[in-house]
Coordinates of C-alpha atoms and ligand atoms in Angstrom, one line a residue:
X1 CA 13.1 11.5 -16.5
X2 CA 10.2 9.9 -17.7
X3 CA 7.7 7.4 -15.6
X4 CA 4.5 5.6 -16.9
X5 CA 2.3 4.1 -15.0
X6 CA 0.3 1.0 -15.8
X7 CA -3.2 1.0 -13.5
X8 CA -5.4 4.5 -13.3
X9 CA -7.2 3.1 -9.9
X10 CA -7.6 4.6 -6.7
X11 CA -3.5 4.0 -6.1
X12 CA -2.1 4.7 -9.5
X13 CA -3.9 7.9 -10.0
X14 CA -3.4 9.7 -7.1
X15 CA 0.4 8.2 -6.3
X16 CA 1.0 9.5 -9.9
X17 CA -0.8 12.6 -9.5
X18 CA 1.4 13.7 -6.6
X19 CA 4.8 12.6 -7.8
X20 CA 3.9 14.9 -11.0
X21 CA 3.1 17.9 -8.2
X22 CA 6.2 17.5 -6.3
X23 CA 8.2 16.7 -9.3
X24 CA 7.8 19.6 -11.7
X25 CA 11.0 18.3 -14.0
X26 CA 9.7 14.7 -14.2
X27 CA 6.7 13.9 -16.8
X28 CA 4.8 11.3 -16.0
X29 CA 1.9 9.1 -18.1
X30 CA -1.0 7.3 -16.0
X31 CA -2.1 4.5 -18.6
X32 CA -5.3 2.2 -18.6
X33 CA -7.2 -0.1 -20.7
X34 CA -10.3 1.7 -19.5
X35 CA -11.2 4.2 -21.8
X36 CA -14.2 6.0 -19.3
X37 CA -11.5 6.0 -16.8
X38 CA -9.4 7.7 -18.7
X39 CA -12.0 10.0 -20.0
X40 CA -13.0 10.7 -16.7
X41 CA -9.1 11.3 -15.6
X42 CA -8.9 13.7 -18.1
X43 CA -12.4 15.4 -17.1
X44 CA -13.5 17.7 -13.7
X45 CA -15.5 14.5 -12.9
X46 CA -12.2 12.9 -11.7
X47 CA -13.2 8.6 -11.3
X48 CA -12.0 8.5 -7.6
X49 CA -13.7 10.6 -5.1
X50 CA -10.8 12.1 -2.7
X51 CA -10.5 15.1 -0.3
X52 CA -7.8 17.3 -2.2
X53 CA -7.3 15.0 -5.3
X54 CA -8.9 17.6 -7.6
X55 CA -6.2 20.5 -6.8
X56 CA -3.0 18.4 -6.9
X57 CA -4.2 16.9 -10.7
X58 CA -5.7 20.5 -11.6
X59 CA -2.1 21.4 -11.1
X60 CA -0.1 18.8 -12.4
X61 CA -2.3 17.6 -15.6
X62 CA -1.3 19.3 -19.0
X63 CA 2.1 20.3 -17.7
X64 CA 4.1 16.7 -16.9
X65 CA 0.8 15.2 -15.9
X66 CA -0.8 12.7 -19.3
X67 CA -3.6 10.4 -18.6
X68 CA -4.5 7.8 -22.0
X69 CA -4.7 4.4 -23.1
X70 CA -1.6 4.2 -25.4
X71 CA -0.2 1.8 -23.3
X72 CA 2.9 0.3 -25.4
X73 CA 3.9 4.1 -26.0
X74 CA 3.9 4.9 -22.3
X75 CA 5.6 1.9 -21.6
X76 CA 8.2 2.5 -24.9
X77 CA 9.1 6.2 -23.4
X78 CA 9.5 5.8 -20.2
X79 CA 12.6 5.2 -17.8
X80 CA 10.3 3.7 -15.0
X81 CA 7.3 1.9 -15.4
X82 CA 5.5 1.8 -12.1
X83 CA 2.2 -1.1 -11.9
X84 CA -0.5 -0.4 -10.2
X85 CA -2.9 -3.0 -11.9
X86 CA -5.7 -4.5 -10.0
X87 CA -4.7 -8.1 -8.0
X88 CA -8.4 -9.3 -6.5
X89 CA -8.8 -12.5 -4.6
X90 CA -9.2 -15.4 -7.3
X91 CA -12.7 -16.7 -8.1
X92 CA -11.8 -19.8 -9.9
X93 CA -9.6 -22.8 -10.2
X94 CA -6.8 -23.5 -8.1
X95 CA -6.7 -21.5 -4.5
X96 CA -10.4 -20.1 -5.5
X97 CA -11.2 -17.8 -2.7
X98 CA -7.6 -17.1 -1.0
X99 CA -5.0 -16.3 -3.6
X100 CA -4.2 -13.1 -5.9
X101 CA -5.3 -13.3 -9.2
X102 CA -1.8 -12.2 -11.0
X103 CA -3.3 -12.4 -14.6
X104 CA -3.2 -8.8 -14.5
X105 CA 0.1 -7.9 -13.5
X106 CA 1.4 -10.9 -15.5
X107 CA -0.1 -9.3 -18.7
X108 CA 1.8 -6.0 -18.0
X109 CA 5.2 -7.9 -17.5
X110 CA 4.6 -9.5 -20.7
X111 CA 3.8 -6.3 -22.3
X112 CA 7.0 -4.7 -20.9
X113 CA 8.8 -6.8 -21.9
X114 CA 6.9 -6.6 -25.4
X115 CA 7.5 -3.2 -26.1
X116 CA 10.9 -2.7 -24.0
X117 CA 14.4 -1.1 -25.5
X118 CA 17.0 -0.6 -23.6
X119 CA 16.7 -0.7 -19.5
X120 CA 14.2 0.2 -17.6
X121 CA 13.3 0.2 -13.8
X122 CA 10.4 -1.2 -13.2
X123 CA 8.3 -1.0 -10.4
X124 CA 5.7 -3.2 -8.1
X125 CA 3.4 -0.9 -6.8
X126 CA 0.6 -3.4 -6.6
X127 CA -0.2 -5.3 -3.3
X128 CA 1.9 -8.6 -4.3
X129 CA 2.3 -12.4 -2.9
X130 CA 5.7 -12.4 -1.8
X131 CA 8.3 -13.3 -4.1
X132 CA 6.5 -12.4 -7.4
X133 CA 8.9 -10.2 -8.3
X134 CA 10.7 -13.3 -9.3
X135 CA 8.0 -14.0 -11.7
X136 CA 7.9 -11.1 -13.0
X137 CA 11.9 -10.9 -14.1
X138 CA 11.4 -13.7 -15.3
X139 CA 9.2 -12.7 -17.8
X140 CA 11.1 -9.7 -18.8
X141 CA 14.0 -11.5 -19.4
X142 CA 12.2 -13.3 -22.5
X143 CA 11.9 -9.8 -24.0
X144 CA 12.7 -10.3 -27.6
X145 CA 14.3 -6.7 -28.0
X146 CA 17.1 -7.3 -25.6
X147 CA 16.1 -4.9 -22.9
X148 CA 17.2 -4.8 -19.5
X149 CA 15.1 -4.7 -16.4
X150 CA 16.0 -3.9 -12.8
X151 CA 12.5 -4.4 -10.3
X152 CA 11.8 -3.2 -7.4
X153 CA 8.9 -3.5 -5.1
X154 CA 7.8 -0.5 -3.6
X155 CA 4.1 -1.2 -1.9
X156 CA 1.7 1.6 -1.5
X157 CA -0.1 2.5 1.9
X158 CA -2.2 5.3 1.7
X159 CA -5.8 4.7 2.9
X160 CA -8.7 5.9 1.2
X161 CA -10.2 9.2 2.0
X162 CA -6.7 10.6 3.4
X163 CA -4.9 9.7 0.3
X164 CA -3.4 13.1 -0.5
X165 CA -2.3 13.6 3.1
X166 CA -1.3 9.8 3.0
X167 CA 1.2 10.7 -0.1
X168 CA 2.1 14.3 1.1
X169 CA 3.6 13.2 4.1
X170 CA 3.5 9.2 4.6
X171 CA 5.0 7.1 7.5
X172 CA 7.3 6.0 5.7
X173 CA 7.9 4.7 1.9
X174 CA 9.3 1.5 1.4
X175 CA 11.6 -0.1 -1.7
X176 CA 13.0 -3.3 -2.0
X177 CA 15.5 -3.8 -4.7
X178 CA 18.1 -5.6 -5.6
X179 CA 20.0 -3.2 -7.8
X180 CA 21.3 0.1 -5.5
X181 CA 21.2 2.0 -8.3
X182 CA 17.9 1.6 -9.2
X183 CA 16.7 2.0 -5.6
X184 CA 18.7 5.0 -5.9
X185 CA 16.6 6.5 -8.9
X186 CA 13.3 5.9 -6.9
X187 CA 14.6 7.3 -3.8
X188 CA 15.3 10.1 -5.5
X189 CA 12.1 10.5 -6.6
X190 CA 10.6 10.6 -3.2
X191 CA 13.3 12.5 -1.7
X192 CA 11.8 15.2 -3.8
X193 CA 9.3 15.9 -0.8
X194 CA 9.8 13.1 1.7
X195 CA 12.9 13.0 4.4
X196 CA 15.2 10.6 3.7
X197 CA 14.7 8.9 7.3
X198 CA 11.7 7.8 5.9
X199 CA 12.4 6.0 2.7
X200 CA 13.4 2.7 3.6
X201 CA 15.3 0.3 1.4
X202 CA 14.7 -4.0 2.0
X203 CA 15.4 -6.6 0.0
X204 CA 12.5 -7.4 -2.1
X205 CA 11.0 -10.3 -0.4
X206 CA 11.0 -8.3 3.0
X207 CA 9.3 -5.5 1.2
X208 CA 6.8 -7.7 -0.8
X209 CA 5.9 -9.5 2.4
X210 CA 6.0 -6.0 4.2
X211 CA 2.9 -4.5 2.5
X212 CA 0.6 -7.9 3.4
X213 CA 1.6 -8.1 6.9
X214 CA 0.7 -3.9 7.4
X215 CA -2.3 -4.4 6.3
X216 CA -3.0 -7.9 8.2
X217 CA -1.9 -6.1 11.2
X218 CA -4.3 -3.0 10.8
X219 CA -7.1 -6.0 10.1
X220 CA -6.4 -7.5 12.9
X221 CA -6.8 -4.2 14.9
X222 CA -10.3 -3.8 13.8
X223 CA -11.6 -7.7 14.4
X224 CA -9.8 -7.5 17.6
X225 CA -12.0 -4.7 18.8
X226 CA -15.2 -5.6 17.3
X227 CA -14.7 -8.9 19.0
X228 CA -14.5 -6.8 22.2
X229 CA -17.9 -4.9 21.1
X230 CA -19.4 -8.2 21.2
X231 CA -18.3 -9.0 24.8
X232 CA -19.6 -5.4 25.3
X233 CA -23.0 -5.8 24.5
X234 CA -23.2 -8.5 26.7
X235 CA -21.3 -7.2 29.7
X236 CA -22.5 -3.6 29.7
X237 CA -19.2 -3.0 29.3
X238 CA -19.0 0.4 27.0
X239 CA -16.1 -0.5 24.0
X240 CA -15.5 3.1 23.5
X241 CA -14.3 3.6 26.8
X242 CA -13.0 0.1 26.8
X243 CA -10.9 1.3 23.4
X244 CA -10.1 4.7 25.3
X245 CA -8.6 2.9 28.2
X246 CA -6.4 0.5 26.4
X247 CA -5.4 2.6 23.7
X248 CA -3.8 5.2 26.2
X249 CA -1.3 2.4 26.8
X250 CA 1.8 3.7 24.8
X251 CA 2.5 -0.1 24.1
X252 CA -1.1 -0.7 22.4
X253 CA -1.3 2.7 20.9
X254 CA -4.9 5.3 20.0
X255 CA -5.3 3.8 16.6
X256 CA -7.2 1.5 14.4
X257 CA -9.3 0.4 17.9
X258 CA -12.6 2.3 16.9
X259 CA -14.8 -0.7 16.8
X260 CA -17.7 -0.3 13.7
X261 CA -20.0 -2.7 11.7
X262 CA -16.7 -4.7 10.4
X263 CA -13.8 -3.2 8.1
X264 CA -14.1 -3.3 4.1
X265 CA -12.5 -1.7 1.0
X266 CA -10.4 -3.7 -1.7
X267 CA -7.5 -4.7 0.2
X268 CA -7.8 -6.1 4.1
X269 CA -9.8 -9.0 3.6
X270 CA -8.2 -9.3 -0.2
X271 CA -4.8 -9.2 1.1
X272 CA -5.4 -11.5 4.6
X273 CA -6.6 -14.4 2.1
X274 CA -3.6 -13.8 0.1
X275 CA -1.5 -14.5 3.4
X276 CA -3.4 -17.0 4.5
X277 CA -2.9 -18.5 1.1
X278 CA 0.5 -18.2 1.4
X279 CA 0.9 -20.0 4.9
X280 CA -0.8 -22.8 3.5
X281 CA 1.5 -23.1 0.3
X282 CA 4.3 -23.0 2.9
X283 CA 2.8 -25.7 4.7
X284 CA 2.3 -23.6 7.7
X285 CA -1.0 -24.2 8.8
X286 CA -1.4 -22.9 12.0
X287 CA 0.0 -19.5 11.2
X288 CA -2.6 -19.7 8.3
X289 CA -5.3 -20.7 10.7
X290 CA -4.1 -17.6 12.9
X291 CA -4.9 -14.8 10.3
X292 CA -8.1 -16.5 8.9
X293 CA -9.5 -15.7 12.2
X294 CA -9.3 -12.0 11.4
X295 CA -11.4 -12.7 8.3
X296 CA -13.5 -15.1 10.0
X297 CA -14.3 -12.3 12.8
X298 CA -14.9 -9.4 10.5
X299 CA -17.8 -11.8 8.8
X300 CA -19.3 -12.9 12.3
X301 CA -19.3 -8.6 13.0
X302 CA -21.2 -7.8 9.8
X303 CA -23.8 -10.9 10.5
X304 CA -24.5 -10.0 14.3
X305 CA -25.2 -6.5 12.8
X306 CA -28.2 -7.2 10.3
X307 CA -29.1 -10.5 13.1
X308 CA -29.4 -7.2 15.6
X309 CA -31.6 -5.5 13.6
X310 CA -34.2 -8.5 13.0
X311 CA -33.5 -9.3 16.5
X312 CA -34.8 -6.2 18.5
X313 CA -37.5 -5.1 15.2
X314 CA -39.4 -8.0 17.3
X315 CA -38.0 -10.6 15.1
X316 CA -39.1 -9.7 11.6
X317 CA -38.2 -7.0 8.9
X318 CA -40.0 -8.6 6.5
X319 CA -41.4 -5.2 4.0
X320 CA -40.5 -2.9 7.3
X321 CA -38.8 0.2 5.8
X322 CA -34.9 0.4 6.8
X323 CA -33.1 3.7 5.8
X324 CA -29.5 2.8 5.2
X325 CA -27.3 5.4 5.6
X326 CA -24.3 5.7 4.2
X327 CA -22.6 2.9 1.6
X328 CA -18.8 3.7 1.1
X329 CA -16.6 1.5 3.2
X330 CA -15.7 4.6 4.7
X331 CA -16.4 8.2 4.7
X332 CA -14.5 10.7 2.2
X333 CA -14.6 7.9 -0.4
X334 CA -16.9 6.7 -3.4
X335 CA -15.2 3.2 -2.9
X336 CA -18.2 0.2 -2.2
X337 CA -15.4 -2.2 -2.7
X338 CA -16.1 -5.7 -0.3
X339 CA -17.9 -2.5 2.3
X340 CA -20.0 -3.9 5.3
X341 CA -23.2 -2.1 3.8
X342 CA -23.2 -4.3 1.0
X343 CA -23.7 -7.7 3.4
X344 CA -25.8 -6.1 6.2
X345 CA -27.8 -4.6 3.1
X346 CA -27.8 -8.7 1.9
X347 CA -28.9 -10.0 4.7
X348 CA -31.6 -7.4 5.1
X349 CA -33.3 -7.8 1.8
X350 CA -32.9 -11.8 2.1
X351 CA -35.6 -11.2 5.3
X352 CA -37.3 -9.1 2.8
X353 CA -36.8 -5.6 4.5
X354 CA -37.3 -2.4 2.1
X355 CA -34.2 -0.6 1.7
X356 CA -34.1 3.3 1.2
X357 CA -30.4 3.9 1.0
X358 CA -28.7 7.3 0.7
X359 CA -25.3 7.7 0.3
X360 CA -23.4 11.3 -0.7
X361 CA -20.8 10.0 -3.0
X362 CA -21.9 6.5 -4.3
X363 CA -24.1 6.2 -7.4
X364 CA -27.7 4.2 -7.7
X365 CA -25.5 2.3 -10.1
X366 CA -23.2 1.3 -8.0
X367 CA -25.4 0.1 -5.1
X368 CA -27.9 -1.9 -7.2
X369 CA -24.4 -3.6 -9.0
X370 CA -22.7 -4.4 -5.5
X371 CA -25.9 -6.4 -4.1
X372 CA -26.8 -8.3 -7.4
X373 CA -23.1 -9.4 -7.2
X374 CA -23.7 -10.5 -3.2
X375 CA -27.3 -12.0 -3.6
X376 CA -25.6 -13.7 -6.5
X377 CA -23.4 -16.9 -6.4
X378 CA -20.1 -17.6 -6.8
X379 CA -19.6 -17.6 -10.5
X380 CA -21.9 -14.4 -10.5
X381 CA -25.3 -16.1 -11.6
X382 CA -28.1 -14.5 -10.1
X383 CA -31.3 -15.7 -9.9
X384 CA -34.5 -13.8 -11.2
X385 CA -36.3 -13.7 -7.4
X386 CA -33.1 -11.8 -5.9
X387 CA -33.3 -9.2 -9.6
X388 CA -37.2 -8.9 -8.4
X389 CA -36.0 -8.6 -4.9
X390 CA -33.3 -5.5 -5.5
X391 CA -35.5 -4.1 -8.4
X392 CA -39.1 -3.6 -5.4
X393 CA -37.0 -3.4 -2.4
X394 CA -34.6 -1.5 -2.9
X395 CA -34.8 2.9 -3.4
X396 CA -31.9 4.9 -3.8
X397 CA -32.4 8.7 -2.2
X398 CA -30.3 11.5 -2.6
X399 CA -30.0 12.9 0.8
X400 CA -31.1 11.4 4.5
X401 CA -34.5 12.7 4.9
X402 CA -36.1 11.1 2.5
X403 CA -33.9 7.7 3.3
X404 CA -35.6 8.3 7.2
X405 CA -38.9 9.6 6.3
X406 CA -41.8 7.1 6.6
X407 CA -38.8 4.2 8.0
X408 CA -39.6 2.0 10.8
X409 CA -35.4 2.4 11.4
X410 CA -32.1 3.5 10.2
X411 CA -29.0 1.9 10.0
X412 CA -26.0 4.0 9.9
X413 CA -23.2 2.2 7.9
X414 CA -20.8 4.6 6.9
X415 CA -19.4 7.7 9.2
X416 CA -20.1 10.0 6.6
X417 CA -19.4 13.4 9.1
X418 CA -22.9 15.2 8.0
X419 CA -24.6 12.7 9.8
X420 CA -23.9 13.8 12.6
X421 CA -25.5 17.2 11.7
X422 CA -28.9 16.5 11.1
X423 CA -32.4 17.8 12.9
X424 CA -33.0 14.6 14.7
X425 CA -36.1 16.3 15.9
X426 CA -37.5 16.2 12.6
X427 CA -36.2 13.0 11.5
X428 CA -38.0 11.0 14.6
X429 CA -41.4 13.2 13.6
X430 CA -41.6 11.4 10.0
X431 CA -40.1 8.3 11.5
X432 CA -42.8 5.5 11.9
X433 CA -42.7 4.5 15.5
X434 CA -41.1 3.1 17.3
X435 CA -38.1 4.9 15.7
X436 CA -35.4 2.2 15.8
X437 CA -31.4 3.6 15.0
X438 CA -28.6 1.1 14.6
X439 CA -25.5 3.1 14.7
X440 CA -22.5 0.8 13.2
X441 CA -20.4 3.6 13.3
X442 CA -20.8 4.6 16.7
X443 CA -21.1 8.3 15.5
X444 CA -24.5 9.7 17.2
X445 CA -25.1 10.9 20.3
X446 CA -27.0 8.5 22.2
X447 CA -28.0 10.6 25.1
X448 CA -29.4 13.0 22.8
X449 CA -31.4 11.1 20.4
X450 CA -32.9 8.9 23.5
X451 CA -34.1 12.0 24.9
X452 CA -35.7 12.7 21.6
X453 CA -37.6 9.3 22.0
X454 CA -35.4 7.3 19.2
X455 CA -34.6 3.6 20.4
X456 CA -31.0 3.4 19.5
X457 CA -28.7 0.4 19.1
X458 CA -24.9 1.1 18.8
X459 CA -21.6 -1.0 18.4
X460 CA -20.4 -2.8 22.2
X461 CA -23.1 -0.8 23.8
X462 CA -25.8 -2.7 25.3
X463 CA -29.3 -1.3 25.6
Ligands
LIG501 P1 -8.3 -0.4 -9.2 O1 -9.1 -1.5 -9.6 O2 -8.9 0.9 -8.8 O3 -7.3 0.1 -10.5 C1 -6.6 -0.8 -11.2 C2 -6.6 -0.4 -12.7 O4 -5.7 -1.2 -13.5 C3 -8.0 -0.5 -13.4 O5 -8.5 0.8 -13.8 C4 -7.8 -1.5 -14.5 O6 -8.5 -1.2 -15.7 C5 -6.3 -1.3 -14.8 N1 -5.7 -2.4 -15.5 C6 -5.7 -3.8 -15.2 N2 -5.0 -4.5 -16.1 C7 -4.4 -3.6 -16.9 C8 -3.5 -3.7 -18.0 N3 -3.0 -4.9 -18.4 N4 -3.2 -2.6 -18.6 C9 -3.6 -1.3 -18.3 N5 -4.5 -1.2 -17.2 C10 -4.8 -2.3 -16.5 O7 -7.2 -0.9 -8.1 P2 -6.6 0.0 -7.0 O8 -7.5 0.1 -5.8 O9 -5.9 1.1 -7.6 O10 -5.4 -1.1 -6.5 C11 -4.3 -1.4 -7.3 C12 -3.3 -2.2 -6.5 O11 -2.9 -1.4 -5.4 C13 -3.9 -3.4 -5.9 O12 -2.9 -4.4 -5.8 C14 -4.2 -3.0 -4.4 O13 -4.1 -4.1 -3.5 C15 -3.1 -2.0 -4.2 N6 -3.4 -1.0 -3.1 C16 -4.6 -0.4 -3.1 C17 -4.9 0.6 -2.2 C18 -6.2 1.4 -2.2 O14 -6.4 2.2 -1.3 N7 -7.1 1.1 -3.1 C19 -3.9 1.0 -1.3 C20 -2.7 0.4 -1.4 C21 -2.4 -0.6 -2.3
LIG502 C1 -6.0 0.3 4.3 C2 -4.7 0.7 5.0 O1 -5.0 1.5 6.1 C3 -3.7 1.4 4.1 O2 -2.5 1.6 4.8 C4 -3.4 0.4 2.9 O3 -2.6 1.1 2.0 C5 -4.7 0.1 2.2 O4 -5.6 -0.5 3.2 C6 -4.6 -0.8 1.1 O5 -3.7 -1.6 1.0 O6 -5.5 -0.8 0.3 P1 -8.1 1.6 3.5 O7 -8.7 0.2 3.3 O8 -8.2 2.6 2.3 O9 -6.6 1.5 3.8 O10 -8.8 2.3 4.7 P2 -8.7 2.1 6.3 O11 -8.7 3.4 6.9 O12 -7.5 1.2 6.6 O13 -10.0 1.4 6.7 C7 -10.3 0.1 6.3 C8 -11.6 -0.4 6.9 O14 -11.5 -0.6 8.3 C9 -12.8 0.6 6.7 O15 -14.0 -0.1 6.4 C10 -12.8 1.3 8.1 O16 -14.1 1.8 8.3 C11 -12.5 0.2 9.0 N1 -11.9 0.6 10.3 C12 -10.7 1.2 10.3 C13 -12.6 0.3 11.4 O17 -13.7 -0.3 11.4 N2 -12.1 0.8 12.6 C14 -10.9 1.4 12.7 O18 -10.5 1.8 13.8 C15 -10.2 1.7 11.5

């Protein structure tokens, strides 16, 4: 059997990567139209940073393992084209702001069905709107060659940072498909290393619509708690032990409840607009207005955060040294995609703070590229005072030392583990004083750096 896969990102990469571990017999080609992505693919600098990614493609590349751009030939060999293309919130024309752009996985359709002879199984693996699929066989059923396509929907969950755990043993992996036999082929492919219990089969709307509503659910999780923080901070109520006590409750469950500076990463906030989009279409407003909320909370989180900062640094930041700490919307990754360091960094340098930012896995590159793109306006113009402003406020470090040393405070934005390592002692010594810490991670032990004289401000704890 032979698979291709359309989209070498952070899902079609390592999803790829392990089915070519656990399936030996099965040779499968990642394909991309981005040629450093590829190189890098096919390099020791892999282009996604993730805890155990490096073994299983050391493994698998060179034997049934092929990363390149030949696109149409990966498509024209293989038995089961998997897409894993990029489907970002639309920045222009109609439902600006809310909706999936599909150019992307429309383009791939086309080429399918461009390049198709005989039948093929292909395969959503992208985060969808419900009922594209019918879009997309519609498409392939203009193919010129007289090709035949089954397609099936079968949405990736695996978080950043635990991806290879994610894939080695997930919850559960989902297909919806209208063709039992080609459910069959892709459940076969799983079976390979994943109990059969856990491979469920839907239609395809239920599984299209499946993947949204996970992740609106985990969302919702998240704003839910940081709303509590807020409460917290006004209450002396402590949300740790707030999340401790309801999460013991076999009904509410441990998880998702750990209340931070406001979730990021591609997909929660992506895929919420994309539902809430999708309420509206229906004409379902309040069920739109519902889920917005989620959204609308995870901004008012990220705002309260920097506002906290200028609040208790008596009101101004203005050229006060901040060490940012940490700028991956999560630890274990090197993803900056839509993270809450990018805004709180924002509105930091808008009240003309000096940023020192240090994080292990993300480039210089990367942060100066995510804030021009959030100082900048919605078609992406930005204007020569913010350029000044980035290029004289902001330094990129390479470790947290230097990011601390000579700062009037730090902000921890990522829970990047080794900070919780570090000689605190010697940090608050090159510290200007008084030595402010915002913890939005809720990572650092309070107790310990109060004693070592550190004013420290954490998430739903009030000082
Ligand atoms: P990504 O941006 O990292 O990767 C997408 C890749 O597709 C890019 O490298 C791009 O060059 C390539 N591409 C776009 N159009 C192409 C075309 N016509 N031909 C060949 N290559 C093309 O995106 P990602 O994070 O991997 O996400 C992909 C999809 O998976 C999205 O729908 C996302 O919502 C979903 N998803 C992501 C995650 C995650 O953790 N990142 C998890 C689950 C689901
Ligand atoms: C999320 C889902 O967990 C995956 O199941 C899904 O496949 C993926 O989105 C996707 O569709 O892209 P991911 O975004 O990689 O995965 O990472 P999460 O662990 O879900 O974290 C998302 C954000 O929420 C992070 O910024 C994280 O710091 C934050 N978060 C998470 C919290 O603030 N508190 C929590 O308790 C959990």
């Amino acid at each position: 059997m032979k698979i291709c896969c359309i989209g070498a990102g952070y899902v079609g990469g390592p999803t790829m990567a392990m089915i070519a571990k656990q399936c030996p017999q099965i040779s499968v080609h990642v394909v991309d139209l981005n040629q450093s992505r590829i190189d890098a693919w096919n390099s020791d600098e892999l282009p996604v940073y993730e805890p155990g990614l490096d073994e299983v493609v050391r493994e698998a590349r060179g034997r049934n393992l092929t990363f390149s751009t030949n696109v149409d030939q990966a498509i024209a060999e293989a038995d089961m084209i998997f897409i894993a293309v990029n489907t970002p919130t639309k920045h222009f024309g109609i439902g600006a702001g809310r909706a999936a752009n599909l150019e992307f996985i429309e383009k791939c359709a086309r080429q399918i069905a461009k390049v198709s002879k005989g039948h093929k199984i292909v395969v959503e693996k992208s985060t969808l709107p419900v009922r594209t699929a019918e879009a997309v066989k519609r498409i392939l059923s203009s193919s010129s060659n007289g090709a035949t396509f089954d397609v099936l929907s079968n949405p990736e969950f695996l978080a950043e940072g635990t991806a290879i755990a994610d894939l080695l043993e997930p919850d559960r992996v989902l297909i919806g498909g209208e063709s039992e036999t080609a459910v069959k082929a892709l459940a076969d492919v799983y079976g390979q290393w994943v109990a059969r219990d856990k491979i469920l089969t839907t239609n395809l709307w239920s599984s299209e619509l499946s993947k949204l509503t996970a992740n609106a659910f985990l969302a919702q999780r998240v704003s839910s708690i940081n709303a509590i923080s807020a409460l917290c901070e006004a209450t002396e109520a402590d949300i740790d032990e707030v999340s401790k006590a309801i999460g013991t409750d076999s009904r509410i469950g441990p998880k998702f409840l750990k209340a931070s500076v406001g979730f990021g990463g591609s997909c929660f906030q992506k895929d919420i607009l994309n539902l809430v989009y999708l309420c509206e279409h229906f004409g379902l407003r309040e069920v739109a207005d519902y889920w917005e909320q989620v959204v609308i909370m995870n901004d008012y989180q990220k705002r309260r955060f920097a506002e906290r900062i200028c609040r208790t640094m008596f009101n101004t930041v203005s050229d006060k040294k901040i060490a940012i700490w940490g700028f991956a919307f999560k630890k274990d990754t090197n993803d900056t995609r839509e993270s809450a360091a990018i805004y709180v960094c924002r509105d930091l340098l808008r009240e003309r703070a000096r940023l020192v930012i240090y994080d292990p896995k993300v480039s210089k590159e990367t942060i100066v590229s995510e804030l021009l793109t959030a100082l900048g306006d919605l078609s992406g113009t930005v204007s020569e005072t913010d350029r000044e402003l980035v290029h004289s406020n902001v330094t990129v470090v390479n470790n947290a030392y230097d990011a601390a040393n000579q700062a009037h405070a730090i902000a921890v934005l990522t829970e990047w583990d080794e900070f919780r390592e570090l000689d605190y002692d010697r940090i608050y010594d090159t510290m200007q004083k008084p030595a402010f810490v915002y913890d939005g991670r809720n990572i650092l032990d309070r107790q310990k750096l109060t004693k070592i004289g550190f004013e420290i401000f954490a998430i739903g704890k009030s000082n």
